[in-house]
Short mmCIF file of N, CA, C and O in Angstrom, two decimals:
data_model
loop_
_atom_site.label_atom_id
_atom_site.label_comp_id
_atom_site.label_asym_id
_atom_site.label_seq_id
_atom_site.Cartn_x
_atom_site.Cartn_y
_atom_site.Cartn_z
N UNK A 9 -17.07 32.99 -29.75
CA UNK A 9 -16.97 31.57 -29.95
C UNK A 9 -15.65 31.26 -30.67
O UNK A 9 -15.18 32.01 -31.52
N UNK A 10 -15.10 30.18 -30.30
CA UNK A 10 -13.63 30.03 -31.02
C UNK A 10 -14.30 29.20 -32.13
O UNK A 10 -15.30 28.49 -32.23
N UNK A 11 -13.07 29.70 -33.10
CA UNK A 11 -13.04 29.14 -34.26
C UNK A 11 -12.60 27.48 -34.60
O UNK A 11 -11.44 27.20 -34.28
N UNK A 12 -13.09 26.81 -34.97
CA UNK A 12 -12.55 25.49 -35.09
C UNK A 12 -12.82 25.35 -36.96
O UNK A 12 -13.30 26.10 -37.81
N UNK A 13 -12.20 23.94 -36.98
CA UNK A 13 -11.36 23.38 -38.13
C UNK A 13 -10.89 21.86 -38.22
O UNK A 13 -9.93 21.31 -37.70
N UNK A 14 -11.91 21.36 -39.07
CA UNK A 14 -11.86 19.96 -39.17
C UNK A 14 -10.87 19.97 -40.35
O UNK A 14 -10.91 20.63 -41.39
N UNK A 15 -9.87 18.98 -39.86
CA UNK A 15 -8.54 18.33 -41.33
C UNK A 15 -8.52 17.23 -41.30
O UNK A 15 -8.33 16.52 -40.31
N UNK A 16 -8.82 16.74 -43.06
CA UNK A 16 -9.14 15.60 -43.11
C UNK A 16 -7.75 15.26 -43.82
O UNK A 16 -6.88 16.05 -44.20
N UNK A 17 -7.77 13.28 -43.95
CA UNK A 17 -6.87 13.10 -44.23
C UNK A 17 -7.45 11.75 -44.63
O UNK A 17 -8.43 11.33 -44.02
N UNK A 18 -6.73 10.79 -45.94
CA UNK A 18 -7.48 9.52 -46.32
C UNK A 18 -6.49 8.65 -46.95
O UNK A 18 -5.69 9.16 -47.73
N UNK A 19 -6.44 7.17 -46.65
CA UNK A 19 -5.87 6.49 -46.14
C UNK A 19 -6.19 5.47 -47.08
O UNK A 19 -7.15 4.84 -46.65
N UNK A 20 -5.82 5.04 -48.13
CA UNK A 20 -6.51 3.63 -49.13
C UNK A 20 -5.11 2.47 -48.82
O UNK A 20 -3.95 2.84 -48.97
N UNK A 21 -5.45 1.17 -48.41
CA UNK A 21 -4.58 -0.40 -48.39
C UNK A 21 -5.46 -0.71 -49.31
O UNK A 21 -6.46 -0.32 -49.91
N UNK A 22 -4.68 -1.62 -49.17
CA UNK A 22 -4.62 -3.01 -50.96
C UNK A 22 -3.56 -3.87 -50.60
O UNK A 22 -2.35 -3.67 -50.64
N UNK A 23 -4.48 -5.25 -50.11
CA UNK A 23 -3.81 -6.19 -49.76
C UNK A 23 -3.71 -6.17 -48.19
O UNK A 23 -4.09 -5.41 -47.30
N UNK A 24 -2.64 -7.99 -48.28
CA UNK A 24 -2.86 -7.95 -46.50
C UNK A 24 -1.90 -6.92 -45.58
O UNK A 24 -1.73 -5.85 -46.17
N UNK A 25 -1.29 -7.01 -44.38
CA UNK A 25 -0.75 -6.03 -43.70
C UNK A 25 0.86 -6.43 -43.77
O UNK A 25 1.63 -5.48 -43.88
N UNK A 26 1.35 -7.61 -43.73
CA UNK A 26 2.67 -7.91 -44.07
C UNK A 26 3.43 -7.49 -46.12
O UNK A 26 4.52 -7.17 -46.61
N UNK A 27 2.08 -7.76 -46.62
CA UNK A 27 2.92 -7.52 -48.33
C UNK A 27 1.74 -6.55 -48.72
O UNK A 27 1.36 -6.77 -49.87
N UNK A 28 1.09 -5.61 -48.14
CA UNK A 28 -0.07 -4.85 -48.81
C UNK A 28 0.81 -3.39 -48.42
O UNK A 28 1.57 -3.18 -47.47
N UNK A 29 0.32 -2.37 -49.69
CA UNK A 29 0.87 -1.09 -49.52
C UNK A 29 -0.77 0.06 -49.49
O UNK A 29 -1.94 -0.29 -49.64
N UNK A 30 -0.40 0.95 -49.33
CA UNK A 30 -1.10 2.20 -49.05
C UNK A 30 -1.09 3.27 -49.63
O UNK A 30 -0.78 3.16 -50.81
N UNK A 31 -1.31 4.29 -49.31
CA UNK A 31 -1.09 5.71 -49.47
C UNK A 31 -2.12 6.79 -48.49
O UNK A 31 -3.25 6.39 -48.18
N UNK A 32 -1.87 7.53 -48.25
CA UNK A 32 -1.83 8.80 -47.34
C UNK A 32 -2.34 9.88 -48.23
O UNK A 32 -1.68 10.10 -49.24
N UNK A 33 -3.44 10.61 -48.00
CA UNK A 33 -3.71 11.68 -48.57
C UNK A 33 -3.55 12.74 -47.98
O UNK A 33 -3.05 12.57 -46.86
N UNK A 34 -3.83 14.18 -48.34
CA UNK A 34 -3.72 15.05 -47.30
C UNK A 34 -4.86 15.66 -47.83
O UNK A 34 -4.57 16.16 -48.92
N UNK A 35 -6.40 15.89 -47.44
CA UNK A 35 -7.20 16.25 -48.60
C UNK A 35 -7.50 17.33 -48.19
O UNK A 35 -7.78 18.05 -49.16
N UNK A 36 -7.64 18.11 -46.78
CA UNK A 36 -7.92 20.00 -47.04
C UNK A 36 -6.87 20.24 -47.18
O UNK A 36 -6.93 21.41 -47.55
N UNK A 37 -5.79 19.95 -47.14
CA UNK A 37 -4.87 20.99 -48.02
C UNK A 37 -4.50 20.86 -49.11
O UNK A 37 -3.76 21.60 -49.76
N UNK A 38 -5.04 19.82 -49.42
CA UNK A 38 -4.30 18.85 -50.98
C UNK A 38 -2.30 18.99 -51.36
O UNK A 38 -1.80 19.06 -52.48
N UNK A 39 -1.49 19.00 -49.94
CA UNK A 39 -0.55 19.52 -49.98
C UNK A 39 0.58 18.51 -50.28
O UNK A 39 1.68 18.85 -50.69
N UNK A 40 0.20 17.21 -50.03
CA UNK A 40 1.12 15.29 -50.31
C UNK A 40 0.08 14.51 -50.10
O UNK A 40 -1.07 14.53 -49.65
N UNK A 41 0.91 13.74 -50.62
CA UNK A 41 0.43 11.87 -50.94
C UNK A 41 1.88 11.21 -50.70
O UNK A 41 2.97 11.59 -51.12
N UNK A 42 1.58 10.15 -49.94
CA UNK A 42 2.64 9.39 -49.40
C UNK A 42 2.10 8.28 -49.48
O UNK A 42 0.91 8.00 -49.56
N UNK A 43 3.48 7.31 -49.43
CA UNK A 43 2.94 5.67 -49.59
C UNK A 43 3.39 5.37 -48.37
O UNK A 43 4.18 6.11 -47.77
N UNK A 44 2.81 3.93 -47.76
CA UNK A 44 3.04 3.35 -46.45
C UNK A 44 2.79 2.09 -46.56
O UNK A 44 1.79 1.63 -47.10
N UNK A 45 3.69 1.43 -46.03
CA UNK A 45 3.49 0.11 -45.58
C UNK A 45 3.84 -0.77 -44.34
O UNK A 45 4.33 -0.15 -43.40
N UNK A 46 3.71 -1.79 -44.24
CA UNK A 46 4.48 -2.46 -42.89
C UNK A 46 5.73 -2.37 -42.98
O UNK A 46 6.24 -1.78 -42.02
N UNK A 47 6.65 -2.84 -43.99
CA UNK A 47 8.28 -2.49 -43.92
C UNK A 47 8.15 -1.29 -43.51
O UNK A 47 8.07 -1.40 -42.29
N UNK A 48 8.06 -0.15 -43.79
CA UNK A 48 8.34 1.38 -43.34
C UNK A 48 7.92 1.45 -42.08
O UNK A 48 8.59 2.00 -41.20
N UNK A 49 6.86 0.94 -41.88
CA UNK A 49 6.54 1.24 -40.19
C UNK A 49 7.54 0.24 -39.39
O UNK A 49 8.39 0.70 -38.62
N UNK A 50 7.38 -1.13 -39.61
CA UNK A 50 8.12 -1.96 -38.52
C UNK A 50 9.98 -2.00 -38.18
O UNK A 50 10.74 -2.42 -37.30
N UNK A 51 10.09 -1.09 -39.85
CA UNK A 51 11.65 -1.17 -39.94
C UNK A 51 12.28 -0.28 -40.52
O UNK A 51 13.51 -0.24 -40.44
N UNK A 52 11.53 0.68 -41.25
CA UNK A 52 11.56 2.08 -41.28
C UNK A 52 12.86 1.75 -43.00
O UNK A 52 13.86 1.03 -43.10
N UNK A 53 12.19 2.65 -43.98
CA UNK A 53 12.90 2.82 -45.66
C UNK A 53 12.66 3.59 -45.84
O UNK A 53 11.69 4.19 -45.40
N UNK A 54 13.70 4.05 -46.80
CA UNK A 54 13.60 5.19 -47.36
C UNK A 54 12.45 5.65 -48.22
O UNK A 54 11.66 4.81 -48.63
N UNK A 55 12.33 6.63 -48.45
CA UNK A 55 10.82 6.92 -49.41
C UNK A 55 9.50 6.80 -49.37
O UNK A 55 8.64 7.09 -50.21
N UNK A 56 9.41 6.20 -47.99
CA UNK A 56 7.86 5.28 -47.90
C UNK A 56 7.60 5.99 -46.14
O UNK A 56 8.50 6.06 -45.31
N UNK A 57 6.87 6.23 -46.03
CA UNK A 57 6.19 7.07 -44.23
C UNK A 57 5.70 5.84 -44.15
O UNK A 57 5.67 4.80 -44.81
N UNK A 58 5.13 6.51 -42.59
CA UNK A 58 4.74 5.40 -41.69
C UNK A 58 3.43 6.59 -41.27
O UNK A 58 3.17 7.69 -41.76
N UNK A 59 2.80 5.82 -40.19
CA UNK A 59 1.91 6.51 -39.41
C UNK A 59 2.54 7.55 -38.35
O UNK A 59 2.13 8.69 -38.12
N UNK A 60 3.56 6.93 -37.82
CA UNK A 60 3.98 7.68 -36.85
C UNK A 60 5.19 8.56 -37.24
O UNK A 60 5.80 9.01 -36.27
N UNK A 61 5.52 8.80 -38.08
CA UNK A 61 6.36 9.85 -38.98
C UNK A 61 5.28 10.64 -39.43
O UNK A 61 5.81 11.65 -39.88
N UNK A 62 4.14 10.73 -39.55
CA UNK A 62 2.79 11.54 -39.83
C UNK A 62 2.72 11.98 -38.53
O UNK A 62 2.92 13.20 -38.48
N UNK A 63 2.50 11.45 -37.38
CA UNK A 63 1.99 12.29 -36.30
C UNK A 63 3.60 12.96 -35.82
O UNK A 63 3.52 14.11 -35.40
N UNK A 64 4.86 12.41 -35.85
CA UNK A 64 5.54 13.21 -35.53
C UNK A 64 5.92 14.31 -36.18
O UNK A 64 6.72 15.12 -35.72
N UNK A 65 5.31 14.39 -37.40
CA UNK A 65 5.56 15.93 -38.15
C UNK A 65 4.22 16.91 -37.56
O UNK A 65 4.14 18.13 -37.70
N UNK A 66 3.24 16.04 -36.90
CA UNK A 66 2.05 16.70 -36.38
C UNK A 66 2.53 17.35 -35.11
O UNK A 66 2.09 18.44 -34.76
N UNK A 67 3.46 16.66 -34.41
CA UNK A 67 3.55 16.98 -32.66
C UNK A 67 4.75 17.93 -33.08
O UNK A 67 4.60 19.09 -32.70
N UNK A 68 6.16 17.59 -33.96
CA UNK A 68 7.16 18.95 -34.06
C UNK A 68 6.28 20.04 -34.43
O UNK A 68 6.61 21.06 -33.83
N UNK A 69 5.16 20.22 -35.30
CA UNK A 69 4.87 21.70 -35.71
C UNK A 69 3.50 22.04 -34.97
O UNK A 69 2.99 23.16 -35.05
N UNK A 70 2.86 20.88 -34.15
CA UNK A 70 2.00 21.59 -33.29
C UNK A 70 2.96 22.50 -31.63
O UNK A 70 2.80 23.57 -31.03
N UNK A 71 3.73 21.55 -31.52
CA UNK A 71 5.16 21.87 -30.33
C UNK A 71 5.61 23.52 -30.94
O UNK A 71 5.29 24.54 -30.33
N UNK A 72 6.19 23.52 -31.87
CA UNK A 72 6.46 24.69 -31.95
C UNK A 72 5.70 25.96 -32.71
O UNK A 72 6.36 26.78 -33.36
N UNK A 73 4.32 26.03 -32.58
CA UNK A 73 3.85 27.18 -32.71
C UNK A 73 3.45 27.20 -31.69
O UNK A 73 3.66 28.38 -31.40
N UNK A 74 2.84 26.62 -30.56
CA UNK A 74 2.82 26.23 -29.43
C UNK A 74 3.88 27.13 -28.56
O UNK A 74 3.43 28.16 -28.04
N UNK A 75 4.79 26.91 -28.43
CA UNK A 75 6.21 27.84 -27.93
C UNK A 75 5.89 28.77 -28.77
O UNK A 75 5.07 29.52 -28.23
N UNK A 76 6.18 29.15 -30.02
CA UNK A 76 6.35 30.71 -30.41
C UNK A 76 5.02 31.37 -29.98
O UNK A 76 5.09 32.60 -29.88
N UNK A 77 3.74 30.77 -29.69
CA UNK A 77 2.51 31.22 -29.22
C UNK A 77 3.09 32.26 -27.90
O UNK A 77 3.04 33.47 -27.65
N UNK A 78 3.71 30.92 -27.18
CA UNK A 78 3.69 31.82 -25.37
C UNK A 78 4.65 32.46 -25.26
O UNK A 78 4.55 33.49 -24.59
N UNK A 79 5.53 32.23 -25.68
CA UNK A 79 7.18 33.01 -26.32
C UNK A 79 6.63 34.82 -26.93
O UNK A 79 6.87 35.89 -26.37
N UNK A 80 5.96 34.60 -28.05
CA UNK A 80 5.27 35.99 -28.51
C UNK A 80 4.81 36.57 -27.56
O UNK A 80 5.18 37.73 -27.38
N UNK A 81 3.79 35.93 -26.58
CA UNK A 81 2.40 36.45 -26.23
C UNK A 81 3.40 37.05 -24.52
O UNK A 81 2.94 38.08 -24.02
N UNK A 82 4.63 36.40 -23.79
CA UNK A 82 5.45 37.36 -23.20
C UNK A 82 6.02 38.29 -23.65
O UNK A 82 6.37 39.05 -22.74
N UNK A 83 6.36 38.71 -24.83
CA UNK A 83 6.80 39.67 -25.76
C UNK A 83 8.79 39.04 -25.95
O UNK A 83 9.73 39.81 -25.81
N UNK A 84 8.90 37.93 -26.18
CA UNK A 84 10.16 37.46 -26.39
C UNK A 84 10.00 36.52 -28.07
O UNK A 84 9.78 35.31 -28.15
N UNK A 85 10.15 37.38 -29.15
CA UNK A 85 9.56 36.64 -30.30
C UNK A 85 10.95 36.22 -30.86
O UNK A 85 11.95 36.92 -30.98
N UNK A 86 10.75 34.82 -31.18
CA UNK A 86 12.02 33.57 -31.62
C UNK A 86 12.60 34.03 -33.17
O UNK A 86 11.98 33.79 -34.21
N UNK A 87 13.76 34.64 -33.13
CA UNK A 87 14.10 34.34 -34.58
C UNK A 87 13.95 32.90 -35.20
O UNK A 87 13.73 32.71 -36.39
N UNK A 88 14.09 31.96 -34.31
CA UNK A 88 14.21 30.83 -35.01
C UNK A 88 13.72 29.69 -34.09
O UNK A 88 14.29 29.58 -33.00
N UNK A 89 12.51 28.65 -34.47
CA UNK A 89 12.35 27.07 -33.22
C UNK A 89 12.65 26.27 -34.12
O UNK A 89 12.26 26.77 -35.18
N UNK A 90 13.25 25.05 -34.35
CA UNK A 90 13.54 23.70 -34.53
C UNK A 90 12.98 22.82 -34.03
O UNK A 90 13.61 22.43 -33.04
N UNK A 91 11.86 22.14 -34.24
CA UNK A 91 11.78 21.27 -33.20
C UNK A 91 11.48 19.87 -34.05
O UNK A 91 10.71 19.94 -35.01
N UNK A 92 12.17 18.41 -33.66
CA UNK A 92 12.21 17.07 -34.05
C UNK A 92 11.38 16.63 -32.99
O UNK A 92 11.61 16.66 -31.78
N UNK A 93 9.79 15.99 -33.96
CA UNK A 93 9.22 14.68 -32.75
C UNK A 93 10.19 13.39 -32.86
O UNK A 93 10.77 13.28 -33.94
N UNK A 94 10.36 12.76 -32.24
CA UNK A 94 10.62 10.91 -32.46
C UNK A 94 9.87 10.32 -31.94
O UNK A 94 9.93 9.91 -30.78
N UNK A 95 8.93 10.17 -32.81
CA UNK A 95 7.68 8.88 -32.24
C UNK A 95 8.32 7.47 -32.64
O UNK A 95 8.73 7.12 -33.75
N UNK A 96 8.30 6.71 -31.37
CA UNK A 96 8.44 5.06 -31.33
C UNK A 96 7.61 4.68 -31.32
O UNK A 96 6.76 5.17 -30.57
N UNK A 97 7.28 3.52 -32.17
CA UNK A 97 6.44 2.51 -32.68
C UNK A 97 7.31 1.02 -31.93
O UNK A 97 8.51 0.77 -31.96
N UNK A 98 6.19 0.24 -31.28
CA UNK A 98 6.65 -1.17 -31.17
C UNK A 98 5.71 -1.81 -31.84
O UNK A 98 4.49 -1.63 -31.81
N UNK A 99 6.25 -2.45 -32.35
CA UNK A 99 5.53 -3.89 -33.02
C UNK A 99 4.28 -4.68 -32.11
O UNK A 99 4.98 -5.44 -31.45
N UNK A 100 2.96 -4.94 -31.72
CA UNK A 100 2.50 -5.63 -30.98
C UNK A 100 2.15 -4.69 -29.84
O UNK A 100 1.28 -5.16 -29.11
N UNK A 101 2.57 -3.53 -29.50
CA UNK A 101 2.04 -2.58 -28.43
C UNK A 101 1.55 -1.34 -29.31
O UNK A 101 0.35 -1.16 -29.55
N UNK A 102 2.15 -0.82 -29.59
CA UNK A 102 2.07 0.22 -30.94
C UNK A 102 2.50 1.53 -30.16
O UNK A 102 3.26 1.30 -29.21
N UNK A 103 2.15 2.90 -30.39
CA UNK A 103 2.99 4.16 -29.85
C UNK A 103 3.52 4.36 -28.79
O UNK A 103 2.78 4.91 -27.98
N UNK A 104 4.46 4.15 -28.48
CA UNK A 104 5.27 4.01 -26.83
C UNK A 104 5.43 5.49 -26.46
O UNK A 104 4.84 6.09 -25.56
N UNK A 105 6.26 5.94 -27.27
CA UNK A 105 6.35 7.80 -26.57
C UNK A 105 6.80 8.13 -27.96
O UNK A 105 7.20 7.37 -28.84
N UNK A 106 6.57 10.05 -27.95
CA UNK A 106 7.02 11.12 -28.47
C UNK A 106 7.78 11.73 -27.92
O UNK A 106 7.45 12.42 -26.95
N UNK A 107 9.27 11.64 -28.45
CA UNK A 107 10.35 12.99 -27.74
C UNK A 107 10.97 13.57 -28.62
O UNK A 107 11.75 13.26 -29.52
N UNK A 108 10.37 14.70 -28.12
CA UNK A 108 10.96 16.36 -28.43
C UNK A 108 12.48 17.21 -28.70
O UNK A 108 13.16 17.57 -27.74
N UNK A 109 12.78 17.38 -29.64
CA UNK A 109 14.32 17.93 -29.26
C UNK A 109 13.97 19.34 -30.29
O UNK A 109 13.52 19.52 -31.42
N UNK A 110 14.45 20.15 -29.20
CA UNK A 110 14.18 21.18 -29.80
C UNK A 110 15.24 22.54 -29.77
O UNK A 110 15.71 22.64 -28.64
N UNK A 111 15.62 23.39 -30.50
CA UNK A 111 16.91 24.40 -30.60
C UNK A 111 15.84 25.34 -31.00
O UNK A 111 14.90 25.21 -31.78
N UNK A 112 16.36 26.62 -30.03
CA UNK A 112 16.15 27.68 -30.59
C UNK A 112 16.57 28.85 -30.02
O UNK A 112 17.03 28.94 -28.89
N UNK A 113 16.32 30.32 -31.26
CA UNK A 113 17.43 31.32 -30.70
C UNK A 113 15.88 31.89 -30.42
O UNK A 113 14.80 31.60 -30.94
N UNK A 114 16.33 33.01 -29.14
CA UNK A 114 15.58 33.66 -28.98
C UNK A 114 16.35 34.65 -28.03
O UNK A 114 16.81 34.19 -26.98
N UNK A 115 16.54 36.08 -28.37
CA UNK A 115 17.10 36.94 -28.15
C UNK A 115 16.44 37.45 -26.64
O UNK A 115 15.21 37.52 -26.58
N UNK A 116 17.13 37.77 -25.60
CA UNK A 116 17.23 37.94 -24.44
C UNK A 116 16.46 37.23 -23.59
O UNK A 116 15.81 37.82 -22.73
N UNK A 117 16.43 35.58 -23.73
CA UNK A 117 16.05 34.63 -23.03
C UNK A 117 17.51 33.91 -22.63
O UNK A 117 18.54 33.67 -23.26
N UNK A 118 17.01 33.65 -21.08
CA UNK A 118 17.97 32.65 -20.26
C UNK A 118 17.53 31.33 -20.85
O UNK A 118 16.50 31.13 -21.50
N UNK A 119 18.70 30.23 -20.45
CA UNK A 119 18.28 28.81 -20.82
C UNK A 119 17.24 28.83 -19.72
O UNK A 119 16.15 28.41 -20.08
N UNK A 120 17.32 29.20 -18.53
CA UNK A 120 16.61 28.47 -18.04
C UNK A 120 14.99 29.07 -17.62
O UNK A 120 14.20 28.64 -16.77
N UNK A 121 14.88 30.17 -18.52
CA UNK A 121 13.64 30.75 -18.50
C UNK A 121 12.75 30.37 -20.04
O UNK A 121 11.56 30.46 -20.35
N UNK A 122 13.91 29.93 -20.72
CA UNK A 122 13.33 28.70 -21.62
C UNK A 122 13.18 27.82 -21.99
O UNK A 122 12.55 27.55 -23.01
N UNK A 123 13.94 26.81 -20.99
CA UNK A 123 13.08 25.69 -20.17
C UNK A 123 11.71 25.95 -20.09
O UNK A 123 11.10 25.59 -21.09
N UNK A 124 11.06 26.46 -19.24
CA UNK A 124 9.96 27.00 -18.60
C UNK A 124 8.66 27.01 -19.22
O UNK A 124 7.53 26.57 -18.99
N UNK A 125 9.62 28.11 -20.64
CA UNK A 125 8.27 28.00 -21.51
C UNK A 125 8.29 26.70 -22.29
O UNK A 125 7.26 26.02 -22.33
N UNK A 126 9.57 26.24 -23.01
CA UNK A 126 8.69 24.82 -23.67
C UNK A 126 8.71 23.33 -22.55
O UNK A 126 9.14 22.29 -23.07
N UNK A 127 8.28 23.27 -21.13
CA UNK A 127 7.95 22.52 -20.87
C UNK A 127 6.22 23.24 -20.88
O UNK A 127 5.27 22.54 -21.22
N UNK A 128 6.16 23.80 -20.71
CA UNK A 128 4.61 24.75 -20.82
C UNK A 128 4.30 24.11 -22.27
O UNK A 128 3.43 23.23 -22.25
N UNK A 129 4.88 24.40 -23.54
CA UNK A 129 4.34 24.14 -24.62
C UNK A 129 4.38 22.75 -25.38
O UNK A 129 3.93 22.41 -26.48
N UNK A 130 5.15 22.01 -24.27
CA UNK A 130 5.12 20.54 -24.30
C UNK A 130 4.21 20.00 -23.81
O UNK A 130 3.73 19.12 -24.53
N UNK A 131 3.43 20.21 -22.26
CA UNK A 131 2.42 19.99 -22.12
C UNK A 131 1.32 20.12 -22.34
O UNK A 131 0.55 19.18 -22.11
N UNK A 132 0.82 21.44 -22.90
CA UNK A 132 -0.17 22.07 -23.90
C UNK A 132 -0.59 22.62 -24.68
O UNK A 132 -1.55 23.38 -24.76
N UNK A 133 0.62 22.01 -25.79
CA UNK A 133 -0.08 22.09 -27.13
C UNK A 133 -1.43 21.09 -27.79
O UNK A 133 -1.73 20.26 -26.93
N UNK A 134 -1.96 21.01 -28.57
CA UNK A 134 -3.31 20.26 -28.92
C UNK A 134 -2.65 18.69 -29.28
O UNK A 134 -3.37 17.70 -29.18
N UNK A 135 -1.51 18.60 -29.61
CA UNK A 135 -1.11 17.22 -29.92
C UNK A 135 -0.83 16.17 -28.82
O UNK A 135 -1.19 15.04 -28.48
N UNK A 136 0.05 17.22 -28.45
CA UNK A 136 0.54 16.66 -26.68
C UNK A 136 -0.38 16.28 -25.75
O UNK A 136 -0.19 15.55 -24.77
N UNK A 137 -1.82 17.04 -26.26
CA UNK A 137 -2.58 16.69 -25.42
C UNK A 137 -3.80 15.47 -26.31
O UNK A 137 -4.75 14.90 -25.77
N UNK A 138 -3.48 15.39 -27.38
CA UNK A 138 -4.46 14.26 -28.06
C UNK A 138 -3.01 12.79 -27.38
O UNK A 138 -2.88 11.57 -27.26
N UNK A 139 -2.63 13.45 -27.27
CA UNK A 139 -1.35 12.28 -27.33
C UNK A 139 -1.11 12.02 -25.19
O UNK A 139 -0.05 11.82 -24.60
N UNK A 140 -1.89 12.09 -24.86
CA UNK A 140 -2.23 12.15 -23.10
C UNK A 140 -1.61 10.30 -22.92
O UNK A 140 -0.68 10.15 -22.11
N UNK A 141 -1.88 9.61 -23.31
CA UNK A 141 -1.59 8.41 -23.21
C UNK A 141 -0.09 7.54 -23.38
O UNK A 141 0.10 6.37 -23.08
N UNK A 142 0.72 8.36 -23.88
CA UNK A 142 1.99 7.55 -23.99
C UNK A 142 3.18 9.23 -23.57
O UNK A 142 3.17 10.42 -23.90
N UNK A 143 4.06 8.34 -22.67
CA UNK A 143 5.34 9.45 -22.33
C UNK A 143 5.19 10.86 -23.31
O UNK A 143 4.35 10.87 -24.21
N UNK A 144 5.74 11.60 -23.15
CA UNK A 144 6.27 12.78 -23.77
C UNK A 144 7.88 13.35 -23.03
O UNK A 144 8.03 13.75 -21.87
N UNK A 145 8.87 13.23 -24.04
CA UNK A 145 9.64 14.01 -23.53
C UNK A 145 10.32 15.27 -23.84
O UNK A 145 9.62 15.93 -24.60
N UNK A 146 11.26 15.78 -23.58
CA UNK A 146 11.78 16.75 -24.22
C UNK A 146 13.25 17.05 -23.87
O UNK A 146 13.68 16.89 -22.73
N UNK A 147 13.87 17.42 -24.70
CA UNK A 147 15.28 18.06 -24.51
C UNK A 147 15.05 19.36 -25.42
O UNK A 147 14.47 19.08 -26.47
N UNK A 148 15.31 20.52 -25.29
CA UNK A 148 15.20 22.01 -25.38
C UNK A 148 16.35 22.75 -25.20
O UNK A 148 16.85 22.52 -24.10
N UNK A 149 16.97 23.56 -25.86
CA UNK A 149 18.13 24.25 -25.80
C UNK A 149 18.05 25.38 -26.92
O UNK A 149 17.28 25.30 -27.87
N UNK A 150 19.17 26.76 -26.65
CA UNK A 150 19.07 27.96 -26.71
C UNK A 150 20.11 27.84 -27.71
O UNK A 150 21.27 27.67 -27.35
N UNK A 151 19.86 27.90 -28.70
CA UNK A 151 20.75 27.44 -30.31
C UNK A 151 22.12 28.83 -30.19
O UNK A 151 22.98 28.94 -31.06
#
């Protein structure tokens, strides 16, 4: 039976959605607390996350263990993956797409046999696939 793993995470506002602020917990790992508000999401400041700066730190590090998964499991193991989500937020529609940019070295891989694997680990990693509903893209390259 596979192993599974519920991660929780908790979320307190105060006040309305234009002048009300937040915070972000991280509670099985107890690892941050972040504040959030509408300025940060609709127009993005310094110091303050958003929702979708949360899931794009979710989709870069689900993306790349994801690749070093199928990368390993051919026997081609990455000194090094990089990978940046950019999740867009619109105002009034809300998550439009996640795209991928990703660098990495990996010793006796072609570019274009690693292509291959991270369009593989773009399409099925667990995020990419909670995330089935809005674009995904990617740009990928051999650092």
């Amino acid at each position: 039976m596979p192993t599974t793993l519920t991660s929780e995470a908790t979320s307190v506002w105060t006040g309305d959605l234009p002048t009300g602020t937040g915070t972000v917990t991280l509670d099985s790992s107890h690892a941050a607390e972040f504040s959030v508000n509408w300025k940060a999401r609709a127009e993005g400041v310094s110091n303050t996350t958003n929702p979708e700066e949360l899931l794009g730190a979710a989709h870069a590090a689900c993306f790349a263990m994801a690749l070093a998964n199928a990368l390993g499991s051919a026997g081609h193991t990455p000194e090094s993956i990089q990978a940046t989500a950019a999740v867009t937020f619109a105002a009034g529609t809300g998550v439009i797409g996640s795209h991928l940019l990703v660098s990495a070295k990996i010793p006796g891989l072609t570019e274009a046999e690693f292509e291959v694997f991270a369009q593989d680990a773009k399409e099925n990693c667990p995020i990419s696939k909670a995330l089935a509903g809005i674009p995904i893209t990617i740009e990928a390259e051999l650092a």
